[in-house]
Amino acid sequence: MSTESNLRQAIIDSATELFMKQGYTATSIKQIANAAGCKTSSMYYYFEGGKSDILGAVIQSLSFDMKHVFDDREFETLSDFLHYYAEIVSEIMPRMNRRISWLAPEFRKLSEKELAHIQNQFLDMHDSFEQRFKALMSDDAAANELAWIVTCAYLGYGNIFFTIQMRNREDYSLTDFGHSLARFLGASNA
Amino acid sequence: MSTESNLRQAIIDSATELFMKQGYTATSIKQIANAAGCKTSSMYYYFEGGKSDILGAVIQSLSFDMKHVFDDREFETLSDFLHYYAEIVSEIMPRMNRRISWLAPEFRKLSEKELAHIQNQFLDMHDSFEQRFKALMSDDAAANELAWIVTCAYLGYGNIFFTIQMRNREDYSLTDFGHSLARFLGASNA
DNA sequence: GTCTATAGTCCGATAGAC
DNA sequence: GTCTATCGGACTATAGAC
């Protein structure tokens, strides 16, 4: 079917998995080669720039697909949407967070293009909220602000409870968090 | 005055700075030694376990001191407190975020004790909010929820705008964010 | 306590056979 | 395209002089 290289994709997939587990610096090209089923020298055929070229390819392959999740749904109130979103995001975010948390210490090394690619994932999340909120609130500026609050709140939850692995207090699930948010912010629409 | 070792503290300080700049894995013990003004072999006198022992010492030295900032202030409403906090946190959080963001990919390597030490920093932030909110709201359970929302929201802002270095849209400052939060959540008290 | 010297390992990368 | 073989360098850690 496809004439695209299997090995190239195998390298990207293996590298993605290893970077998520160990971080970029802690992962050696030998580990990537082993996981991809080839020798380190073979990787230089597809990635002339070596390890950093692989990093670039991995970043370009990251995509979160936030928007399409509720493109076909309509909501009557802000509260309805936020409660519905609380359920949806509980499924999506753990994976999303796992995919990018290892990147934080590497930002200094990234090219403009790679950095912009990651940033756009966050902007997409904000814009996805903003578009919804504008349909449910009369004040466009307020919809923009609220979209930032919700984005920051959810990504902060991800930061604390996934990245930091904070589990030693009574459980406070992502779903619980979402519904709390809906309750407090939903009132602002009235 | 103090009979404590100067070199030991110099190693911790140098390591802290380098870890913040480059991350733990990317920092070599030679770099730490150079910055501390000694040789790598000397570090093994104070840190028998080598590099990972230094990491432990650095983590133990991290402290954010959130509470005392407004221990002597009283607020009449939730909104008053959140608006005041918006200003305070703008000064504190950039430094706080810089101090811990490099740690994220290292959590797998940490001991129970070191992990708990970091987690307690977040719990302290939440508890600091919760205590305030209980004095300003009638519902204790709601105060707890709101404290999580605010904590997650602020640490999410830090994640996005400091760690991710997202600056390519129109400015949305930490102070702006705080006041937006105060406006939306302050209404919940009425 | 701090040093010099060095052991031993792993790293990223390249040359060249097939 | 993928391999074997190998280079020079950087790394963590240790031994032992002072």
Tab-separated table of C-alpha atoms (C1' of nucleotides) in Angstrom:
chain	number	residue	atom	x	y	z
A	1	MET	CA	0.000	0.000	0.000
A	2	SER	CA	2.075	2.866	1.231
A	3	THR	CA	5.559	3.321	-0.143
A	4	GLU	CA	6.467	5.303	2.971
A	5	SER	CA	9.201	3.777	5.042
A	6	ASN	CA	8.153	1.458	7.827
A	7	LEU	CA	11.397	1.993	9.673
A	8	ARG	CA	11.109	5.747	9.727
A	9	GLN	CA	7.679	5.516	11.357
A	10	ALA	CA	8.871	2.788	13.732
A	11	ILE	CA	11.694	5.080	14.871
A	12	ILE	CA	9.266	7.939	15.513
A	13	ASP	CA	6.860	5.677	17.407
A	14	SER	CA	9.582	4.108	19.520
A	15	ALA	CA	11.152	7.477	20.284
A	16	THR	CA	7.769	8.937	21.278
A	17	GLU	CA	7.185	6.144	23.748
A	18	LEU	CA	10.680	6.341	25.222
A	19	PHE	CA	10.627	10.142	25.520
A	20	MET	CA	7.328	9.892	27.405
A	21	LYS	CA	8.791	7.320	29.781
A	22	GLN	CA	12.245	8.782	30.373
A	23	GLY	CA	12.489	12.208	28.855
A	24	TYR	CA	14.543	13.247	25.866
A	25	THR	CA	18.002	13.609	27.434
A	26	ALA	CA	17.767	10.348	29.352
A	27	THR	CA	16.892	8.399	26.216
A	28	SER	CA	19.808	7.183	24.088
A	29	ILE	CA	19.669	6.613	20.350
A	30	LYS	CA	20.643	3.027	21.044
A	31	GLN	CA	17.475	2.515	23.089
A	32	ILE	CA	15.438	3.967	20.250
A	33	ALA	CA	17.177	1.702	17.744
A	34	ASN	CA	16.553	-1.380	19.867
A	35	ALA	CA	12.874	-0.537	20.251
A	36	ALA	CA	12.536	0.188	16.543
A	37	GLY	CA	14.341	-3.023	15.603
A	38	CYS	CA	17.327	-1.514	13.837
A	39	LYS	CA	20.875	-0.316	14.480
A	40	THR	CA	21.746	3.243	15.468
A	41	SER	CA	23.572	3.858	12.220
A	42	SER	CA	20.413	3.118	10.232
A	43	MET	CA	18.620	6.000	11.927
A	44	TYR	CA	21.028	8.459	10.346
A	45	TYR	CA	19.665	7.502	6.955
A	46	TYR	CA	16.258	8.948	7.848
A	47	PHE	CA	17.361	11.577	10.352
A	48	GLU	CA	20.581	13.180	9.161
A	49	GLY	CA	20.703	15.518	12.134
A	50	GLY	CA	20.698	12.576	14.544
A	51	LYS	CA	18.883	12.627	17.847
A	52	SER	CA	17.621	16.208	17.627
A	53	ASP	CA	16.071	15.530	14.231
A	54	ILE	CA	14.162	12.658	15.787
A	55	LEU	CA	12.915	15.021	18.506
A	56	GLY	CA	11.636	17.362	15.821
A	57	ALA	CA	9.794	14.548	14.044
A	58	VAL	CA	8.218	13.363	17.295
A	59	ILE	CA	6.963	16.855	18.077
A	60	GLN	CA	5.465	17.277	14.627
A	61	SER	CA	3.588	14.007	15.106
A	62	LEU	CA	1.917	15.198	18.335
A	63	SER	CA	-1.709	16.114	17.883
A	64	PHE	CA	-4.470	16.318	20.434
A	65	ASP	CA	-7.630	16.609	18.349
A	66	MET	CA	-9.625	18.547	20.905
A	67	LYS	CA	-12.098	20.181	18.592
A	68	HIS	CA	-13.922	17.438	16.781
A	69	VAL	CA	-14.974	15.830	20.062
A	70	PHE	CA	-18.092	17.944	20.470
A	71	ASP	CA	-18.432	19.563	17.079
A	72	ASP	CA	-21.777	17.897	16.543
A	73	ARG	CA	-23.340	18.765	19.891
A	74	GLU	CA	-25.415	21.753	20.888
A	75	PHE	CA	-25.749	23.104	24.428
A	76	GLU	CA	-28.338	25.430	25.895
A	77	THR	CA	-26.382	26.797	28.832
A	78	LEU	CA	-22.813	27.344	29.869
A	79	SER	CA	-23.357	24.998	32.774
A	80	ASP	CA	-24.615	22.224	30.481
A	81	PHE	CA	-21.546	22.506	28.331
A	82	LEU	CA	-19.097	22.534	31.239
A	83	HIS	CA	-20.712	19.508	32.857
A	84	TYR	CA	-20.645	17.613	29.574
A	85	TYR	CA	-17.058	18.669	29.032
A	86	ALA	CA	-16.120	17.401	32.496
A	87	GLU	CA	-16.934	13.884	31.313
A	88	ILE	CA	-15.254	14.182	27.930
A	89	VAL	CA	-12.030	15.652	29.221
A	90	SER	CA	-11.697	12.884	31.797
A	91	GLU	CA	-11.132	10.492	28.943
A	92	ILE	CA	-8.949	12.706	26.767
A	93	MET	CA	-6.670	14.541	29.136
A	94	PRO	CA	-4.673	11.781	30.804
A	95	ARG	CA	-3.387	10.737	27.388
A	96	MET	CA	-2.871	14.318	26.291
A	97	ASN	CA	-0.895	15.106	29.410
A	98	ARG	CA	1.267	12.023	29.095
A	99	ARG	CA	2.071	13.045	25.564
A	100	ILE	CA	3.574	16.401	26.357
A	101	SER	CA	4.716	16.554	29.972
A	102	TRP	CA	8.199	15.252	29.110
A	103	LEU	CA	8.707	18.189	26.785
A	104	ALA	CA	8.875	20.906	29.434
A	105	PRO	CA	12.641	20.793	30.075
A	106	GLU	CA	13.409	20.632	26.350
A	107	PHE	CA	11.791	23.882	25.293
A	108	ARG	CA	15.075	25.736	25.207
A	109	LYS	CA	16.356	23.385	22.535
A	110	LEU	CA	13.364	23.624	20.232
A	111	SER	CA	13.246	25.516	16.964
A	112	GLU	CA	10.718	28.283	16.423
A	113	LYS	CA	8.645	25.936	14.329
A	114	GLU	CA	8.570	23.126	16.873
A	115	LEU	CA	7.785	25.535	19.699
A	116	ALA	CA	4.951	27.075	17.704
A	117	HIS	CA	3.521	23.635	17.013
A	118	ILE	CA	3.207	22.860	20.716
A	119	GLN	CA	1.868	26.292	21.565
A	120	ASN	CA	-0.808	25.936	18.912
A	121	GLN	CA	-2.130	22.858	20.688
A	122	PHE	CA	-2.861	25.018	23.724
A	123	LEU	CA	-4.257	27.857	21.673
A	124	ASP	CA	-6.561	25.372	19.929
A	125	MET	CA	-7.865	24.228	23.287
A	126	HIS	CA	-8.533	27.824	24.327
A	127	ASP	CA	-10.142	28.669	20.976
A	128	SER	CA	-12.324	25.588	21.140
A	129	PHE	CA	-13.666	26.789	24.491
A	130	GLU	CA	-13.979	30.384	23.379
A	131	GLN	CA	-16.081	29.486	20.356
A	132	ARG	CA	-18.459	27.499	22.541
A	133	PHE	CA	-18.684	30.180	25.199
A	134	LYS	CA	-19.458	32.929	22.705
A	135	ALA	CA	-22.512	30.980	21.634
A	136	LEU	CA	-23.624	30.631	25.242
A	137	MET	CA	-22.715	34.057	26.670
A	138	SER	CA	-23.661	37.515	25.521
A	139	ASP	CA	-20.273	39.092	26.289
A	140	ASP	CA	-17.539	38.103	23.805
A	141	ALA	CA	-14.703	39.499	25.923
A	142	ALA	CA	-15.962	37.542	28.901
A	143	ALA	CA	-16.086	34.396	26.767
A	144	ASN	CA	-12.416	34.878	25.925
A	145	GLU	CA	-11.475	35.340	29.579
A	146	LEU	CA	-13.523	32.371	30.668
A	147	ALA	CA	-11.898	30.210	27.999
A	148	TRP	CA	-8.475	31.052	29.453
A	149	ILE	CA	-9.646	30.301	32.961
A	150	VAL	CA	-11.028	26.913	32.009
A	151	THR	CA	-7.982	26.041	29.899
A	152	CYS	CA	-5.589	27.016	32.674
A	153	ALA	CA	-7.682	25.230	35.274
A	154	TYR	CA	-7.756	21.938	33.391
A	155	LEU	CA	-4.112	22.000	32.356
A	156	GLY	CA	-3.249	22.886	35.927
A	157	TYR	CA	-5.181	19.870	37.145
A	158	GLY	CA	-3.204	17.790	34.693
A	159	ASN	CA	0.005	19.308	35.962
A	160	ILE	CA	-0.725	18.572	39.588
A	161	PHE	CA	-2.470	15.247	39.505
A	162	PHE	CA	-0.777	13.586	36.556
A	163	THR	CA	2.673	15.075	36.222
A	164	ILE	CA	3.220	15.550	39.927
A	165	GLN	CA	1.416	12.269	40.635
A	166	MET	CA	-0.264	13.743	43.675
A	167	ARG	CA	-2.446	11.004	45.081
A	168	ASN	CA	-1.835	11.021	48.774
A	169	ARG	CA	-4.916	12.956	49.799
A	170	GLU	CA	-8.518	11.796	49.423
A	171	ASP	CA	-9.210	11.342	45.757
A	172	TYR	CA	-10.169	14.387	43.813
A	173	SER	CA	-10.849	13.028	40.358
A	174	LEU	CA	-10.701	14.932	37.122
A	175	THR	CA	-14.428	14.422	36.766
A	176	ASP	CA	-15.044	15.835	40.250
A	177	PHE	CA	-12.879	18.779	39.356
A	178	GLY	CA	-14.795	19.381	36.128
A	179	HIS	CA	-18.149	19.393	37.866
A	180	SER	CA	-16.882	21.726	40.591
A	181	LEU	CA	-15.735	24.068	37.862
A	182	ALA	CA	-19.107	23.818	36.151
A	183	ARG	CA	-20.919	24.623	39.370
A	184	PHE	CA	-18.873	27.696	40.223
A	185	LEU	CA	-18.464	29.097	36.738
A	186	GLY	CA	-21.897	28.090	35.521
A	187	ALA	CA	-23.394	30.550	37.986
A	188	SER	CA	-21.581	33.415	36.273
A	189	ASN	CA	-23.850	33.096	33.269
A	190	ALA	CA	-27.079	33.751	35.134
B	1	MET	CA	29.583	31.754	63.069
B	2	SER	CA	28.287	28.590	61.528
B	3	THR	CA	30.427	25.496	61.554
B	4	GLU	CA	28.361	24.089	58.657
B	5	SER	CA	30.304	23.443	55.507
B	6	ASN	CA	30.432	26.240	52.953
B	7	LEU	CA	31.198	23.837	50.138
B	8	ARG	CA	28.232	21.610	50.819
B	9	GLN	CA	25.881	24.587	50.557
B	10	ALA	CA	27.710	25.901	47.497
B	11	ILE	CA	27.181	22.551	45.779
B	12	ILE	CA	23.467	22.609	46.573
B	13	ASP	CA	23.096	26.196	45.372
B	14	SER	CA	25.022	25.581	42.162
B	15	ALA	CA	23.120	22.382	41.446
B	16	THR	CA	19.777	24.119	42.045
B	17	GLU	CA	20.623	26.816	39.543
B	18	LEU	CA	21.892	24.364	36.926
B	19	PHE	CA	18.930	22.003	37.309
B	20	MET	CA	16.571	24.938	36.772
B	21	LYS	CA	18.433	25.953	33.627
B	22	GLN	CA	19.084	22.562	32.040
B	23	GLY	CA	17.206	19.900	33.927
B	24	TYR	CA	18.667	17.155	36.073
B	25	THR	CA	19.744	14.650	33.426
B	26	ALA	CA	21.361	17.244	31.198
B	27	THR	CA	23.458	18.610	34.051
B	28	SER	CA	26.776	16.849	34.716
B	29	ILE	CA	28.469	16.643	38.086
B	30	LYS	CA	31.441	18.369	36.481
B	31	GLN	CA	29.308	21.423	35.699
B	32	ILE	CA	28.111	21.472	39.295
B	33	ALA	CA	31.697	21.204	40.560
B	34	ASN	CA	32.858	24.041	38.312
B	35	ALA	CA	30.022	26.283	39.483
B	36	ALA	CA	30.655	25.405	43.118
B	37	GLY	CA	34.395	25.988	42.740
B	38	CYS	CA	35.606	22.491	43.518
B	39	LYS	CA	36.469	19.200	41.830
B	40	THR	CA	33.965	16.430	41.200
B	41	SER	CA	35.736	14.084	43.597
B	42	SER	CA	35.230	16.539	46.455
B	43	MET	CA	31.481	16.293	46.062
B	44	TYR	CA	31.584	12.637	47.010
B	45	TYR	CA	32.778	13.640	50.449
B	46	TYR	CA	29.450	15.381	51.165
B	47	PHE	CA	27.207	13.312	48.885
B	48	GLU	CA	28.251	9.682	49.020
B	49	GLY	CA	25.494	8.613	46.661
B	50	GLY	CA	26.789	10.958	43.959
B	51	LYS	CA	24.500	12.877	41.646
B	52	SER	CA	21.215	11.459	42.914
B	53	ASP	CA	22.099	12.408	46.494
B	54	ILE	CA	22.604	15.968	45.298
B	55	LEU	CA	19.167	15.864	43.698
B	56	GLY	CA	17.692	14.811	47.029
B	57	ALA	CA	19.406	17.660	48.842
B	58	VAL	CA	18.207	20.182	46.265
B	59	ILE	CA	14.625	19.000	46.616
B	60	GLN	CA	14.761	19.220	50.392
B	61	SER	CA	15.956	22.812	50.087
B	62	LEU	CA	12.958	23.857	47.973
B	63	SER	CA	10.396	25.897	49.858
B	64	PHE	CA	7.782	28.259	48.563
B	65	ASP	CA	6.555	30.041	51.669
B	66	MET	CA	3.061	30.737	50.393
B	67	LYS	CA	1.284	31.107	53.708
B	68	HIS	CA	2.959	33.917	55.553
B	69	VAL	CA	2.366	36.330	52.680
B	70	PHE	CA	-1.108	37.333	53.814
B	71	ASP	CA	-1.240	35.939	57.299
B	72	ASP	CA	-1.743	39.395	58.751
B	73	ARG	CA	-4.493	40.548	56.418
B	74	GLU	CA	-8.259	40.319	56.780
B	75	PHE	CA	-10.738	40.313	53.887
B	76	GLU	CA	-14.450	40.966	53.909
B	77	THR	CA	-15.429	39.144	50.732
B	78	LEU	CA	-14.199	36.323	48.558
B	79	SER	CA	-13.828	38.754	45.704
B	80	ASP	CA	-11.667	41.090	47.783
B	81	PHE	CA	-9.353	38.257	48.686
B	82	LEU	CA	-9.036	36.932	45.133
B	83	HIS	CA	-8.312	40.384	43.729
B	84	TYR	CA	-5.677	40.994	46.371
B	85	TYR	CA	-4.235	37.554	45.741
B	86	ALA	CA	-4.031	38.282	42.017
B	87	GLU	CA	-1.457	40.969	42.782
B	88	ILE	CA	0.515	38.947	45.318
B	89	VAL	CA	0.761	35.832	43.207
B	90	SER	CA	2.065	37.831	40.262
B	91	GLU	CA	5.213	38.462	42.251
B	92	ILE	CA	5.573	35.045	43.815
B	93	MET	CA	4.635	32.573	41.131
B	94	PRO	CA	7.204	33.176	38.409
B	95	ARG	CA	9.946	32.310	40.889
B	96	MET	CA	7.979	29.423	42.318
B	97	ASN	CA	7.375	27.979	38.876
B	98	ARG	CA	10.996	28.343	37.838
B	99	ARG	CA	11.962	26.441	40.936
B	100	ILE	CA	10.008	23.299	40.231
B	101	SER	CA	9.210	23.005	36.530
B	102	TRP	CA	12.443	21.138	35.792
B	103	LEU	CA	11.418	18.418	38.232
B	104	ALA	CA	8.498	17.033	36.240
B	105	PRO	CA	10.424	14.442	34.210
B	106	GLU	CA	12.379	13.293	37.263
B	107	PHE	CA	9.473	12.193	39.421
B	108	ARG	CA	9.963	8.536	38.578
B	109	LYS	CA	13.411	8.640	40.121
B	110	LEU	CA	12.416	10.293	43.381
B	111	SER	CA	12.167	8.563	46.724
B	112	GLU	CA	8.894	8.533	48.650
B	113	LYS	CA	10.248	11.210	50.929
B	114	GLU	CA	11.350	13.536	48.154
B	115	LEU	CA	8.081	13.061	46.289
B	116	ALA	CA	6.083	13.796	49.423
B	117	HIS	CA	8.097	16.951	50.007
B	118	ILE	CA	7.124	18.369	46.610
B	119	GLN	CA	3.517	17.277	46.919
B	120	ASN	CA	3.261	19.021	50.280
B	121	GLN	CA	4.150	22.300	48.600
B	122	PHE	CA	1.027	21.978	46.475
B	123	LEU	CA	-1.120	20.822	49.358
B	124	ASP	CA	0.069	23.830	51.357
B	125	MET	CA	-1.044	26.130	48.568
B	126	HIS	CA	-4.455	24.475	48.488
B	127	ASP	CA	-4.777	24.538	52.280
B	128	SER	CA	-3.787	28.160	52.399
B	129	PHE	CA	-6.647	28.965	50.029
B	130	GLU	CA	-9.076	26.661	51.782
B	131	GLN	CA	-8.500	28.277	55.152
B	132	ARG	CA	-9.164	31.714	53.689
B	133	PHE	CA	-12.250	30.592	51.800
B	134	LYS	CA	-13.813	28.951	54.834
B	135	ALA	CA	-13.709	32.291	56.617
B	136	LEU	CA	-15.398	33.972	53.649
B	137	MET	CA	-17.948	31.327	52.612
B	138	SER	CA	-20.632	29.566	54.599
B	139	ASP	CA	-20.142	26.180	52.928
B	140	ASP	CA	-16.962	24.374	54.010
B	141	ALA	CA	-17.164	21.727	51.279
B	142	ALA	CA	-17.513	24.462	48.686
B	143	ALA	CA	-14.480	26.223	50.146
B	144	ASN	CA	-12.462	23.056	49.662
B	145	GLU	CA	-13.594	22.684	46.054
B	146	LEU	CA	-12.951	26.321	45.290
B	147	ALA	CA	-9.469	26.059	46.773
B	148	TRP	CA	-8.680	23.235	44.341
B	149	ILE	CA	-10.067	25.189	41.427
B	150	VAL	CA	-8.010	28.250	42.223
B	151	THR	CA	-4.854	26.219	42.900
B	152	CYS	CA	-5.232	24.286	39.659
B	153	ALA	CA	-6.052	27.430	37.727
B	154	TYR	CA	-2.970	29.311	38.912
B	155	LEU	CA	-0.581	26.396	38.533
B	156	GLY	CA	-2.058	25.794	35.101
B	157	TYR	CA	-1.351	29.397	34.171
B	158	GLY	CA	2.209	28.845	35.309
B	159	ASN	CA	2.430	25.709	33.248
B	160	ILE	CA	1.214	27.358	30.077
B	161	PHE	CA	2.741	30.784	30.202
B	162	PHE	CA	6.014	30.119	31.989
B	163	THR	CA	6.974	26.528	31.276
B	164	ILE	CA	5.562	26.472	27.771
B	165	GLN	CA	6.726	30.057	27.226
B	166	MET	CA	3.558	30.890	25.347
B	167	ARG	CA	3.851	34.533	24.428
B	168	ASN	CA	2.813	34.731	20.814
B	169	ARG	CA	-0.735	35.881	21.354
B	170	GLU	CA	-1.801	39.243	22.782
B	171	ASP	CA	-0.518	39.468	26.304
B	172	TYR	CA	-2.576	37.812	28.960
B	173	SER	CA	-0.688	38.579	32.117
B	174	LEU	CA	-0.823	36.676	35.355
B	175	THR	CA	-2.427	39.722	36.958
B	176	ASP	CA	-5.094	39.844	34.248
B	177	PHE	CA	-5.727	36.167	34.778
B	178	GLY	CA	-6.073	36.641	38.528
B	179	HIS	CA	-8.596	39.428	38.159
B	180	SER	CA	-10.621	37.437	35.617
B	181	LEU	CA	-10.712	34.597	38.111
B	182	ALA	CA	-11.800	36.949	40.857
B	183	ARG	CA	-14.602	38.326	38.702
B	184	PHE	CA	-16.027	34.960	37.711
B	185	LEU	CA	-15.557	33.145	40.985
B	186	GLY	CA	-16.275	36.132	43.191
B	187	ALA	CA	-19.855	36.084	41.930
B	188	SER	CA	-20.329	32.593	43.366
B	189	ASN	CA	-20.288	33.996	46.865
B	190	ALA	CA	-23.269	36.270	46.433
C	1	DG	C1'	38.695	17.963	53.339
C	2	DT	C1'	40.316	18.708	48.858
C	3	DC	C1'	43.061	17.400	45.467
C	4	DT	C1'	45.254	14.598	40.972
C	5	DA	C1'	44.841	10.840	38.190
C	6	DT	C1'	42.458	7.501	36.080
C	7	DA	C1'	39.351	3.440	35.533
C	8	DG	C1'	35.465	1.897	33.081
C	9	DT	C1'	31.155	2.855	30.819
C	10	DC	C1'	28.107	4.878	27.633
C	11	DC	C1'	27.278	8.336	24.395
C	12	DG	C1'	26.430	10.394	19.496
C	13	DA	C1'	28.210	10.045	15.193
C	14	DT	C1'	30.803	8.359	10.944
C	15	DA	C1'	33.094	5.233	7.444
C	16	DG	C1'	32.567	1.816	4.520
C	17	DA	C1'	31.043	-3.153	3.316
C	18	DC	C1'	27.106	-5.356	1.296
D	1	DG	C1'	18.753	0.846	2.979
D	2	DT	C1'	20.765	-1.617	6.584
D	3	DC	C1'	24.516	-3.404	8.433
D	4	DT	C1'	29.472	-4.010	11.252
D	5	DA	C1'	33.075	-1.728	13.272
D	6	DT	C1'	34.967	1.876	15.487
D	7	DC	C1'	36.254	6.670	16.787
D	8	DG	C1'	36.703	10.567	20.080
D	9	DG	C1'	34.550	12.490	23.786
D	10	DA	C1'	31.822	12.962	28.027
D	11	DC	C1'	30.232	10.842	31.750
D	12	DT	C1'	30.080	8.809	36.941
D	13	DA	C1'	32.772	7.118	40.219
D	14	DT	C1'	36.982	5.495	42.783
D	15	DA	C1'	41.859	5.223	44.613
D	16	DG	C1'	45.166	7.363	46.881
D	17	DA	C1'	48.427	11.551	47.703
D	18	DC	C1'	48.618	15.558	50.606
